[in-house]
Amino acid sequence: MAELDEAELVRRVAGGDRAAFDELYRRTSPWLAVRLRRRCADDDVIADVLQETYLAVWRAAGSYAGSVTDGSAVGWIWTIAANRLVDAFRRRARQERVPAVALLETTAPAAEDEVMAHRVDQNFEQALLRLPPELRQVLQAMVLDDLSVRQTAVLLGMPEGTVKTRARRARIALREALS
Protein backbone atom coordinates (compact mmCIF):
# COMPACT_ATOMS: atom_id res chain seq x y z
CA MET A 1 0.00 0.00 0.00
CA ALA A 2 2.90 2.36 0.66
CA GLU A 3 3.71 2.64 -3.05
CA LEU A 4 0.15 3.66 -4.03
CA ASP A 5 -0.78 7.34 -4.35
CA GLU A 6 -3.87 8.79 -2.67
CA ALA A 7 -5.94 8.72 -5.85
CA GLU A 8 -5.36 4.99 -6.24
CA LEU A 9 -6.19 4.46 -2.58
CA VAL A 10 -9.51 6.27 -3.09
CA ARG A 11 -10.23 4.07 -6.11
CA ARG A 12 -9.57 0.97 -3.99
CA VAL A 13 -11.74 2.36 -1.19
CA ALA A 14 -14.52 2.68 -3.77
CA GLY A 15 -14.18 -1.05 -4.28
CA GLY A 16 -14.59 -1.68 -0.55
CA ASP A 17 -10.90 -2.20 0.30
CA ARG A 18 -10.61 -1.56 4.07
CA ALA A 19 -6.82 -1.74 4.04
CA ALA A 20 -6.74 1.03 1.41
CA PHE A 21 -9.09 3.10 3.57
CA ASP A 22 -6.87 2.58 6.63
CA GLU A 23 -3.81 3.66 4.64
CA LEU A 24 -5.63 6.70 3.22
CA TYR A 25 -6.69 7.69 6.72
CA ARG A 26 -3.19 7.17 8.13
CA ARG A 27 -1.69 9.40 5.42
CA THR A 28 -4.23 12.20 5.28
CA SER A 29 -5.86 12.56 8.72
CA PRO A 30 -2.92 14.26 10.51
CA TRP A 31 -2.59 16.83 7.73
CA LEU A 32 -6.35 17.31 7.58
CA ALA A 33 -6.60 17.80 11.35
CA VAL A 34 -3.91 20.51 11.23
CA ARG A 35 -5.74 22.34 8.44
CA LEU A 36 -9.04 22.15 10.29
CA ARG A 37 -7.44 23.44 13.52
CA ARG A 38 -6.34 26.55 11.64
CA ARG A 39 -10.01 27.30 11.11
CA CYS A 40 -11.51 26.04 14.38
CA ALA A 41 -10.02 25.81 17.87
CA ASP A 42 -12.63 23.42 19.29
CA ASP A 43 -11.12 19.91 19.41
CA ASP A 44 -14.55 18.28 19.72
CA VAL A 45 -15.73 19.95 16.52
CA ILE A 46 -12.51 18.91 14.76
CA ALA A 47 -12.98 15.29 15.87
CA ASP A 48 -16.60 15.29 14.67
CA VAL A 49 -15.64 16.85 11.33
CA LEU A 50 -12.86 14.30 10.81
CA GLN A 51 -15.23 11.45 11.55
CA GLU A 52 -17.91 12.82 9.22
CA THR A 53 -15.31 13.46 6.52
CA TYR A 54 -13.92 9.94 6.49
CA LEU A 55 -17.40 8.47 6.67
CA ALA A 56 -18.26 10.53 3.59
CA VAL A 57 -15.02 9.39 1.91
CA TRP A 58 -15.95 5.75 2.54
CA ARG A 59 -19.47 6.25 1.20
CA ALA A 60 -18.62 8.50 -1.76
CA ALA A 61 -15.28 7.12 -2.91
CA GLY A 62 -16.98 5.80 -6.03
CA SER A 63 -17.93 9.30 -7.10
CA TYR A 64 -14.28 10.34 -6.98
CA ALA A 65 -12.97 7.14 -8.51
CA GLY A 66 -15.28 7.52 -11.45
CA SER A 67 -14.60 11.19 -12.02
CA VAL A 68 -12.56 12.38 -14.96
CA THR A 69 -11.47 15.63 -13.34
CA ASP A 70 -7.84 16.45 -12.79
CA GLY A 71 -8.36 17.23 -9.10
CA SER A 72 -6.25 15.44 -6.54
CA ALA A 73 -7.67 12.98 -4.04
CA VAL A 74 -6.31 15.06 -1.16
CA GLY A 75 -8.06 18.13 -2.58
CA TRP A 76 -11.27 16.12 -2.83
CA ILE A 77 -10.95 15.04 0.82
CA TRP A 78 -10.22 18.62 1.88
CA THR A 79 -13.34 19.83 0.06
CA ILE A 80 -15.44 17.30 1.95
CA ALA A 81 -13.85 18.32 5.26
CA ALA A 82 -14.29 22.04 4.60
CA ASN A 83 -17.97 21.51 3.80
CA ARG A 84 -18.43 19.44 6.97
CA LEU A 85 -16.76 22.20 9.00
CA VAL A 86 -19.13 24.80 7.56
CA ASP A 87 -22.03 22.50 8.42
CA ALA A 88 -20.73 22.20 12.00
CA PHE A 89 -20.52 26.00 12.32
CA ARG A 90 -24.08 26.32 11.01
CA ARG A 91 -25.36 23.71 13.48
CA ARG A 92 -23.65 25.53 16.34
CA ALA A 93 -25.14 28.87 15.24
CA ARG A 94 -28.64 27.34 15.09
CA GLN A 95 -28.23 25.82 18.54
CA GLU A 96 -27.12 29.14 19.99
CA ARG A 97 -30.17 30.88 18.51
CA VAL A 98 -32.65 28.43 20.01
CA PRO A 99 -34.00 30.03 23.18
CA ALA A 100 -33.75 28.05 26.37
CA VAL A 101 -37.03 26.62 27.57
CA ALA A 102 -37.96 27.82 31.01
CA LEU A 103 -38.81 25.02 33.40
CA LEU A 104 -42.10 25.25 35.20
CA GLU A 105 -42.16 25.23 38.96
CA THR A 106 -43.48 21.97 40.34
CA THR A 107 -44.79 23.45 43.58
CA ALA A 108 -47.26 26.26 43.95
CA PRO A 109 -46.01 29.32 45.84
CA ALA A 110 -47.41 29.94 49.31
CA ALA A 111 -50.20 32.48 49.64
CA GLU A 112 -47.95 34.72 51.74
CA ASP A 113 -45.31 34.69 49.02
CA GLU A 114 -47.89 35.69 46.41
CA VAL A 115 -49.12 38.59 48.55
CA MET A 116 -45.56 39.79 49.21
CA ALA A 117 -44.65 39.44 45.54
CA HIS A 118 -47.71 41.44 44.56
CA ARG A 119 -46.83 44.11 47.12
CA VAL A 120 -43.19 44.21 45.94
CA ASP A 121 -44.37 44.37 42.32
CA GLN A 122 -46.63 47.31 43.18
CA ASN A 123 -43.84 49.08 45.07
CA PHE A 124 -41.41 48.50 42.24
CA GLU A 125 -43.93 49.67 39.66
CA GLN A 126 -44.64 52.84 41.64
CA ALA A 127 -40.93 53.54 42.10
CA LEU A 128 -40.35 52.95 38.38
CA LEU A 129 -43.16 55.35 37.45
CA ARG A 130 -41.66 58.04 39.70
CA LEU A 131 -38.38 57.97 37.77
CA PRO A 132 -37.79 60.69 35.18
CA PRO A 133 -38.80 59.41 31.71
CA GLU A 134 -35.23 59.39 30.36
CA LEU A 135 -34.04 57.19 33.25
CA ARG A 136 -37.09 54.94 33.04
CA GLN A 137 -36.56 54.33 29.30
CA VAL A 138 -32.97 53.22 29.84
CA LEU A 139 -33.84 50.97 32.76
CA GLN A 140 -36.76 49.38 30.94
CA ALA A 141 -34.61 48.67 27.89
CA MET A 142 -31.68 47.23 29.83
CA VAL A 143 -33.45 45.38 32.65
CA LEU A 144 -36.93 44.52 31.44
CA ASP A 145 -36.07 44.03 27.76
CA ASP A 146 -32.62 42.55 28.59
CA LEU A 147 -30.77 44.70 26.05
CA SER A 148 -27.05 45.43 26.24
CA VAL A 149 -25.68 48.93 26.67
CA ARG A 150 -24.90 49.09 22.95
CA GLN A 151 -28.35 47.84 21.94
CA THR A 152 -30.01 50.31 24.31
CA ALA A 153 -27.91 53.15 22.90
CA VAL A 154 -28.97 52.26 19.36
CA LEU A 155 -32.61 51.84 20.36
CA LEU A 156 -32.78 55.18 22.19
CA GLY A 157 -30.41 57.05 19.84
CA MET A 158 -27.91 58.16 22.46
CA PRO A 159 -24.22 57.52 23.21
CA GLU A 160 -23.29 54.44 25.24
CA GLY A 161 -21.78 56.60 27.97
CA THR A 162 -25.11 58.38 28.43
CA VAL A 163 -26.88 55.03 28.66
CA LYS A 164 -24.47 53.85 31.36
CA THR A 165 -24.84 57.07 33.34
CA ARG A 166 -28.63 57.04 33.17
CA ALA A 167 -28.78 53.35 34.09
CA ARG A 168 -26.65 53.97 37.17
CA ARG A 169 -28.74 56.97 38.21
CA ALA A 170 -31.96 54.98 37.70
CA ARG A 171 -30.71 52.09 39.82
CA ILE A 172 -29.65 54.42 42.62
CA ALA A 173 -33.04 56.13 42.56
CA LEU A 174 -34.88 52.78 42.60
CA ARG A 175 -32.73 51.47 45.43
CA GLU A 176 -33.54 54.56 47.50
CA ALA A 177 -37.26 54.36 46.69
CA LEU A 178 -37.51 50.66 47.59
CA SER A 179 -35.48 50.76 50.82
PDB file of C-alpha atoms in Angstrom:
ATOM      1  CA  MET A   1       0.000   0.000   0.000  1.00  0.00           C
ATOM      2  CA  ALA A   2       2.900   2.363   0.663  1.00  0.00           C
ATOM      3  CA  GLU A   3       3.715   2.635  -3.048  1.00  0.00           C
ATOM      4  CA  LEU A   4       0.152   3.662  -4.026  1.00  0.00           C
ATOM      5  CA  ASP A   5      -0.778   7.336  -4.346  1.00  0.00           C
ATOM      6  CA  GLU A   6      -3.867   8.788  -2.666  1.00  0.00           C
ATOM      7  CA  ALA A   7      -5.943   8.718  -5.853  1.00  0.00           C
ATOM      8  CA  GLU A   8      -5.358   4.989  -6.240  1.00  0.00           C
ATOM      9  CA  LEU A   9      -6.188   4.457  -2.576  1.00  0.00           C
ATOM     10  CA  VAL A  10      -9.506   6.266  -3.092  1.00  0.00           C
ATOM     11  CA  ARG A  11     -10.230   4.065  -6.107  1.00  0.00           C
ATOM     12  CA  ARG A  12      -9.569   0.969  -3.993  1.00  0.00           C
ATOM     13  CA  VAL A  13     -11.741   2.362  -1.193  1.00  0.00           C
ATOM     14  CA  ALA A  14     -14.519   2.677  -3.766  1.00  0.00           C
ATOM     15  CA  GLY A  15     -14.178  -1.053  -4.277  1.00  0.00           C
ATOM     16  CA  GLY A  16     -14.586  -1.677  -0.550  1.00  0.00           C
ATOM     17  CA  ASP A  17     -10.900  -2.202   0.302  1.00  0.00           C
ATOM     18  CA  ARG A  18     -10.614  -1.562   4.065  1.00  0.00           C
ATOM     19  CA  ALA A  19      -6.817  -1.737   4.038  1.00  0.00           C
ATOM     20  CA  ALA A  20      -6.735   1.031   1.410  1.00  0.00           C
ATOM     21  CA  PHE A  21      -9.092   3.103   3.569  1.00  0.00           C
ATOM     22  CA  ASP A  22      -6.870   2.577   6.630  1.00  0.00           C
ATOM     23  CA  GLU A  23      -3.809   3.660   4.636  1.00  0.00           C
ATOM     24  CA  LEU A  24      -5.627   6.704   3.224  1.00  0.00           C
ATOM     25  CA  TYR A  25      -6.694   7.688   6.724  1.00  0.00           C
ATOM     26  CA  ARG A  26      -3.190   7.174   8.125  1.00  0.00           C
ATOM     27  CA  ARG A  27      -1.690   9.395   5.416  1.00  0.00           C
ATOM     28  CA  THR A  28      -4.230  12.196   5.280  1.00  0.00           C
ATOM     29  CA  SER A  29      -5.863  12.562   8.719  1.00  0.00           C
ATOM     30  CA  PRO A  30      -2.919  14.261  10.508  1.00  0.00           C
ATOM     31  CA  TRP A  31      -2.595  16.828   7.732  1.00  0.00           C
ATOM     32  CA  LEU A  32      -6.345  17.315   7.581  1.00  0.00           C
ATOM     33  CA  ALA A  33      -6.600  17.803  11.355  1.00  0.00           C
ATOM     34  CA  VAL A  34      -3.915  20.509  11.233  1.00  0.00           C
ATOM     35  CA  ARG A  35      -5.738  22.343   8.442  1.00  0.00           C
ATOM     36  CA  LEU A  36      -9.037  22.151  10.289  1.00  0.00           C
ATOM     37  CA  ARG A  37      -7.445  23.442  13.518  1.00  0.00           C
ATOM     38  CA  ARG A  38      -6.344  26.550  11.642  1.00  0.00           C
ATOM     39  CA  ARG A  39     -10.013  27.303  11.107  1.00  0.00           C
ATOM     40  CA  CYS A  40     -11.514  26.039  14.379  1.00  0.00           C
ATOM     41  CA  ALA A  41     -10.022  25.811  17.873  1.00  0.00           C
ATOM     42  CA  ASP A  42     -12.631  23.419  19.288  1.00  0.00           C
ATOM     43  CA  ASP A  43     -11.116  19.914  19.407  1.00  0.00           C
ATOM     44  CA  ASP A  44     -14.549  18.283  19.719  1.00  0.00           C
ATOM     45  CA  VAL A  45     -15.730  19.954  16.525  1.00  0.00           C
ATOM     46  CA  ILE A  46     -12.514  18.915  14.759  1.00  0.00           C
ATOM     47  CA  ALA A  47     -12.984  15.290  15.866  1.00  0.00           C
ATOM     48  CA  ASP A  48     -16.598  15.292  14.666  1.00  0.00           C
ATOM     49  CA  VAL A  49     -15.640  16.847  11.328  1.00  0.00           C
ATOM     50  CA  LEU A  50     -12.862  14.300  10.807  1.00  0.00           C
ATOM     51  CA  GLN A  51     -15.227  11.445  11.545  1.00  0.00           C
ATOM     52  CA  GLU A  52     -17.911  12.823   9.224  1.00  0.00           C
ATOM     53  CA  THR A  53     -15.312  13.458   6.522  1.00  0.00           C
ATOM     54  CA  TYR A  54     -13.920   9.940   6.488  1.00  0.00           C
ATOM     55  CA  LEU A  55     -17.399   8.466   6.672  1.00  0.00           C
ATOM     56  CA  ALA A  56     -18.259  10.525   3.589  1.00  0.00           C
ATOM     57  CA  VAL A  57     -15.024   9.391   1.912  1.00  0.00           C
ATOM     58  CA  TRP A  58     -15.949   5.752   2.542  1.00  0.00           C
ATOM     59  CA  ARG A  59     -19.471   6.251   1.203  1.00  0.00           C
ATOM     60  CA  ALA A  60     -18.623   8.501  -1.760  1.00  0.00           C
ATOM     61  CA  ALA A  61     -15.280   7.117  -2.909  1.00  0.00           C
ATOM     62  CA  GLY A  62     -16.982   5.802  -6.028  1.00  0.00           C
ATOM     63  CA  SER A  63     -17.932   9.303  -7.097  1.00  0.00           C
ATOM     64  CA  TYR A  64     -14.280  10.342  -6.977  1.00  0.00           C
ATOM     65  CA  ALA A  65     -12.966   7.139  -8.506  1.00  0.00           C
ATOM     66  CA  GLY A  66     -15.280   7.520 -11.449  1.00  0.00           C
ATOM     67  CA  SER A  67     -14.604  11.194 -12.017  1.00  0.00           C
ATOM     68  CA  VAL A  68     -12.564  12.385 -14.958  1.00  0.00           C
ATOM     69  CA  THR A  69     -11.471  15.626 -13.338  1.00  0.00           C
ATOM     70  CA  ASP A  70      -7.838  16.447 -12.792  1.00  0.00           C
ATOM     71  CA  GLY A  71      -8.364  17.233  -9.096  1.00  0.00           C
ATOM     72  CA  SER A  72      -6.247  15.438  -6.535  1.00  0.00           C
ATOM     73  CA  ALA A  73      -7.667  12.976  -4.037  1.00  0.00           C
ATOM     74  CA  VAL A  74      -6.305  15.055  -1.161  1.00  0.00           C
ATOM     75  CA  GLY A  75      -8.058  18.126  -2.576  1.00  0.00           C
ATOM     76  CA  TRP A  76     -11.270  16.117  -2.832  1.00  0.00           C
ATOM     77  CA  ILE A  77     -10.953  15.039   0.824  1.00  0.00           C
ATOM     78  CA  TRP A  78     -10.224  18.624   1.880  1.00  0.00           C
ATOM     79  CA  THR A  79     -13.340  19.832   0.058  1.00  0.00           C
ATOM     80  CA  ILE A  80     -15.441  17.297   1.946  1.00  0.00           C
ATOM     81  CA  ALA A  81     -13.853  18.315   5.264  1.00  0.00           C
ATOM     82  CA  ALA A  82     -14.290  22.041   4.598  1.00  0.00           C
ATOM     83  CA  ASN A  83     -17.970  21.514   3.796  1.00  0.00           C
ATOM     84  CA  ARG A  84     -18.427  19.438   6.972  1.00  0.00           C
ATOM     85  CA  LEU A  85     -16.760  22.200   9.002  1.00  0.00           C
ATOM     86  CA  VAL A  86     -19.129  24.802   7.564  1.00  0.00           C
ATOM     87  CA  ASP A  87     -22.033  22.500   8.421  1.00  0.00           C
ATOM     88  CA  ALA A  88     -20.733  22.201  11.999  1.00  0.00           C
ATOM     89  CA  PHE A  89     -20.523  25.999  12.318  1.00  0.00           C
ATOM     90  CA  ARG A  90     -24.084  26.323  11.014  1.00  0.00           C
ATOM     91  CA  ARG A  91     -25.364  23.710  13.480  1.00  0.00           C
ATOM     92  CA  ARG A  92     -23.652  25.534  16.337  1.00  0.00           C
ATOM     93  CA  ALA A  93     -25.142  28.867  15.245  1.00  0.00           C
ATOM     94  CA  ARG A  94     -28.644  27.341  15.089  1.00  0.00           C
ATOM     95  CA  GLN A  95     -28.230  25.815  18.543  1.00  0.00           C
ATOM     96  CA  GLU A  96     -27.123  29.144  19.990  1.00  0.00           C
ATOM     97  CA  ARG A  97     -30.169  30.883  18.505  1.00  0.00           C
ATOM     98  CA  VAL A  98     -32.654  28.432  20.009  1.00  0.00           C
ATOM     99  CA  PRO A  99     -33.999  30.025  23.183  1.00  0.00           C
ATOM    100  CA  ALA A 100     -33.748  28.051  26.374  1.00  0.00           C
ATOM    101  CA  VAL A 101     -37.027  26.616  27.573  1.00  0.00           C
ATOM    102  CA  ALA A 102     -37.961  27.823  31.008  1.00  0.00           C
ATOM    103  CA  LEU A 103     -38.808  25.023  33.395  1.00  0.00           C
ATOM    104  CA  LEU A 104     -42.105  25.252  35.205  1.00  0.00           C
ATOM    105  CA  GLU A 105     -42.163  25.230  38.956  1.00  0.00           C
ATOM    106  CA  THR A 106     -43.476  21.970  40.335  1.00  0.00           C
ATOM    107  CA  THR A 107     -44.794  23.447  43.575  1.00  0.00           C
ATOM    108  CA  ALA A 108     -47.263  26.263  43.954  1.00  0.00           C
ATOM    109  CA  PRO A 109     -46.011  29.315  45.842  1.00  0.00           C
ATOM    110  CA  ALA A 110     -47.410  29.936  49.310  1.00  0.00           C
ATOM    111  CA  ALA A 111     -50.198  32.480  49.637  1.00  0.00           C
ATOM    112  CA  GLU A 112     -47.950  34.725  51.741  1.00  0.00           C
ATOM    113  CA  ASP A 113     -45.314  34.689  49.015  1.00  0.00           C
ATOM    114  CA  GLU A 114     -47.890  35.685  46.411  1.00  0.00           C
ATOM    115  CA  VAL A 115     -49.124  38.590  48.545  1.00  0.00           C
ATOM    116  CA  MET A 116     -45.559  39.792  49.208  1.00  0.00           C
ATOM    117  CA  ALA A 117     -44.647  39.442  45.545  1.00  0.00           C
ATOM    118  CA  HIS A 118     -47.707  41.441  44.555  1.00  0.00           C
ATOM    119  CA  ARG A 119     -46.828  44.108  47.117  1.00  0.00           C
ATOM    120  CA  VAL A 120     -43.191  44.206  45.937  1.00  0.00           C
ATOM    121  CA  ASP A 121     -44.368  44.371  42.318  1.00  0.00           C
ATOM    122  CA  GLN A 122     -46.628  47.308  43.176  1.00  0.00           C
ATOM    123  CA  ASN A 123     -43.842  49.080  45.072  1.00  0.00           C
ATOM    124  CA  PHE A 124     -41.415  48.498  42.238  1.00  0.00           C
ATOM    125  CA  GLU A 125     -43.928  49.668  39.657  1.00  0.00           C
ATOM    126  CA  GLN A 126     -44.637  52.837  41.639  1.00  0.00           C
ATOM    127  CA  ALA A 127     -40.927  53.536  42.096  1.00  0.00           C
ATOM    128  CA  LEU A 128     -40.353  52.952  38.383  1.00  0.00           C
ATOM    129  CA  LEU A 129     -43.155  55.352  37.452  1.00  0.00           C
ATOM    130  CA  ARG A 130     -41.655  58.045  39.698  1.00  0.00           C
ATOM    131  CA  LEU A 131     -38.379  57.969  37.770  1.00  0.00           C
ATOM    132  CA  PRO A 132     -37.791  60.694  35.179  1.00  0.00           C
ATOM    133  CA  PRO A 133     -38.796  59.410  31.706  1.00  0.00           C
ATOM    134  CA  GLU A 134     -35.227  59.392  30.355  1.00  0.00           C
ATOM    135  CA  LEU A 135     -34.042  57.192  33.245  1.00  0.00           C
ATOM    136  CA  ARG A 136     -37.091  54.940  33.044  1.00  0.00           C
ATOM    137  CA  GLN A 137     -36.556  54.331  29.305  1.00  0.00           C
ATOM    138  CA  VAL A 138     -32.974  53.218  29.838  1.00  0.00           C
ATOM    139  CA  LEU A 139     -33.841  50.968  32.765  1.00  0.00           C
ATOM    140  CA  GLN A 140     -36.755  49.382  30.937  1.00  0.00           C
ATOM    141  CA  ALA A 141     -34.609  48.668  27.890  1.00  0.00           C
ATOM    142  CA  MET A 142     -31.677  47.234  29.834  1.00  0.00           C
ATOM    143  CA  VAL A 143     -33.451  45.384  32.648  1.00  0.00           C
ATOM    144  CA  LEU A 144     -36.933  44.521  31.441  1.00  0.00           C
ATOM    145  CA  ASP A 145     -36.073  44.026  27.762  1.00  0.00           C
ATOM    146  CA  ASP A 146     -32.621  42.551  28.585  1.00  0.00           C
ATOM    147  CA  LEU A 147     -30.773  44.701  26.055  1.00  0.00           C
ATOM    148  CA  SER A 148     -27.052  45.426  26.240  1.00  0.00           C
ATOM    149  CA  VAL A 149     -25.678  48.929  26.668  1.00  0.00           C
ATOM    150  CA  ARG A 150     -24.896  49.092  22.948  1.00  0.00           C
ATOM    151  CA  GLN A 151     -28.351  47.839  21.944  1.00  0.00           C
ATOM    152  CA  THR A 152     -30.006  50.306  24.314  1.00  0.00           C
ATOM    153  CA  ALA A 153     -27.912  53.154  22.899  1.00  0.00           C
ATOM    154  CA  VAL A 154     -28.968  52.261  19.360  1.00  0.00           C
ATOM    155  CA  LEU A 155     -32.610  51.844  20.360  1.00  0.00           C
ATOM    156  CA  LEU A 156     -32.778  55.184  22.186  1.00  0.00           C
ATOM    157  CA  GLY A 157     -30.414  57.047  19.845  1.00  0.00           C
ATOM    158  CA  MET A 158     -27.909  58.160  22.459  1.00  0.00           C
ATOM    159  CA  PRO A 159     -24.225  57.522  23.209  1.00  0.00           C
ATOM    160  CA  GLU A 160     -23.287  54.441  25.237  1.00  0.00           C
ATOM    161  CA  GLY A 161     -21.780  56.603  27.970  1.00  0.00           C
ATOM    162  CA  THR A 162     -25.110  58.383  28.428  1.00  0.00           C
ATOM    163  CA  VAL A 163     -26.885  55.026  28.657  1.00  0.00           C
ATOM    164  CA  LYS A 164     -24.465  53.848  31.359  1.00  0.00           C
ATOM    165  CA  THR A 165     -24.839  57.071  33.339  1.00  0.00           C
ATOM    166  CA  ARG A 166     -28.632  57.036  33.173  1.00  0.00           C
ATOM    167  CA  ALA A 167     -28.785  53.347  34.094  1.00  0.00           C
ATOM    168  CA  ARG A 168     -26.650  53.969  37.166  1.00  0.00           C
ATOM    169  CA  ARG A 169     -28.739  56.966  38.207  1.00  0.00           C
ATOM    170  CA  ALA A 170     -31.956  54.981  37.704  1.00  0.00           C
ATOM    171  CA  ARG A 171     -30.705  52.085  39.820  1.00  0.00           C
ATOM    172  CA  ILE A 172     -29.645  54.416  42.623  1.00  0.00           C
ATOM    173  CA  ALA A 173     -33.041  56.128  42.555  1.00  0.00           C
ATOM    174  CA  LEU A 174     -34.879  52.783  42.600  1.00  0.00           C
ATOM    175  CA  ARG A 175     -32.730  51.473  45.431  1.00  0.00           C
ATOM    176  CA  GLU A 176     -33.536  54.562  47.501  1.00  0.00           C
ATOM    177  CA  ALA A 177     -37.257  54.363  46.689  1.00  0.00           C
ATOM    178  CA  LEU A 178     -37.514  50.661  47.591  1.00  0.00           C
ATOM    179  CA  SER A 179     -35.482  50.765  50.820  1.00  0.00           C
TER     180      SER A 179
END
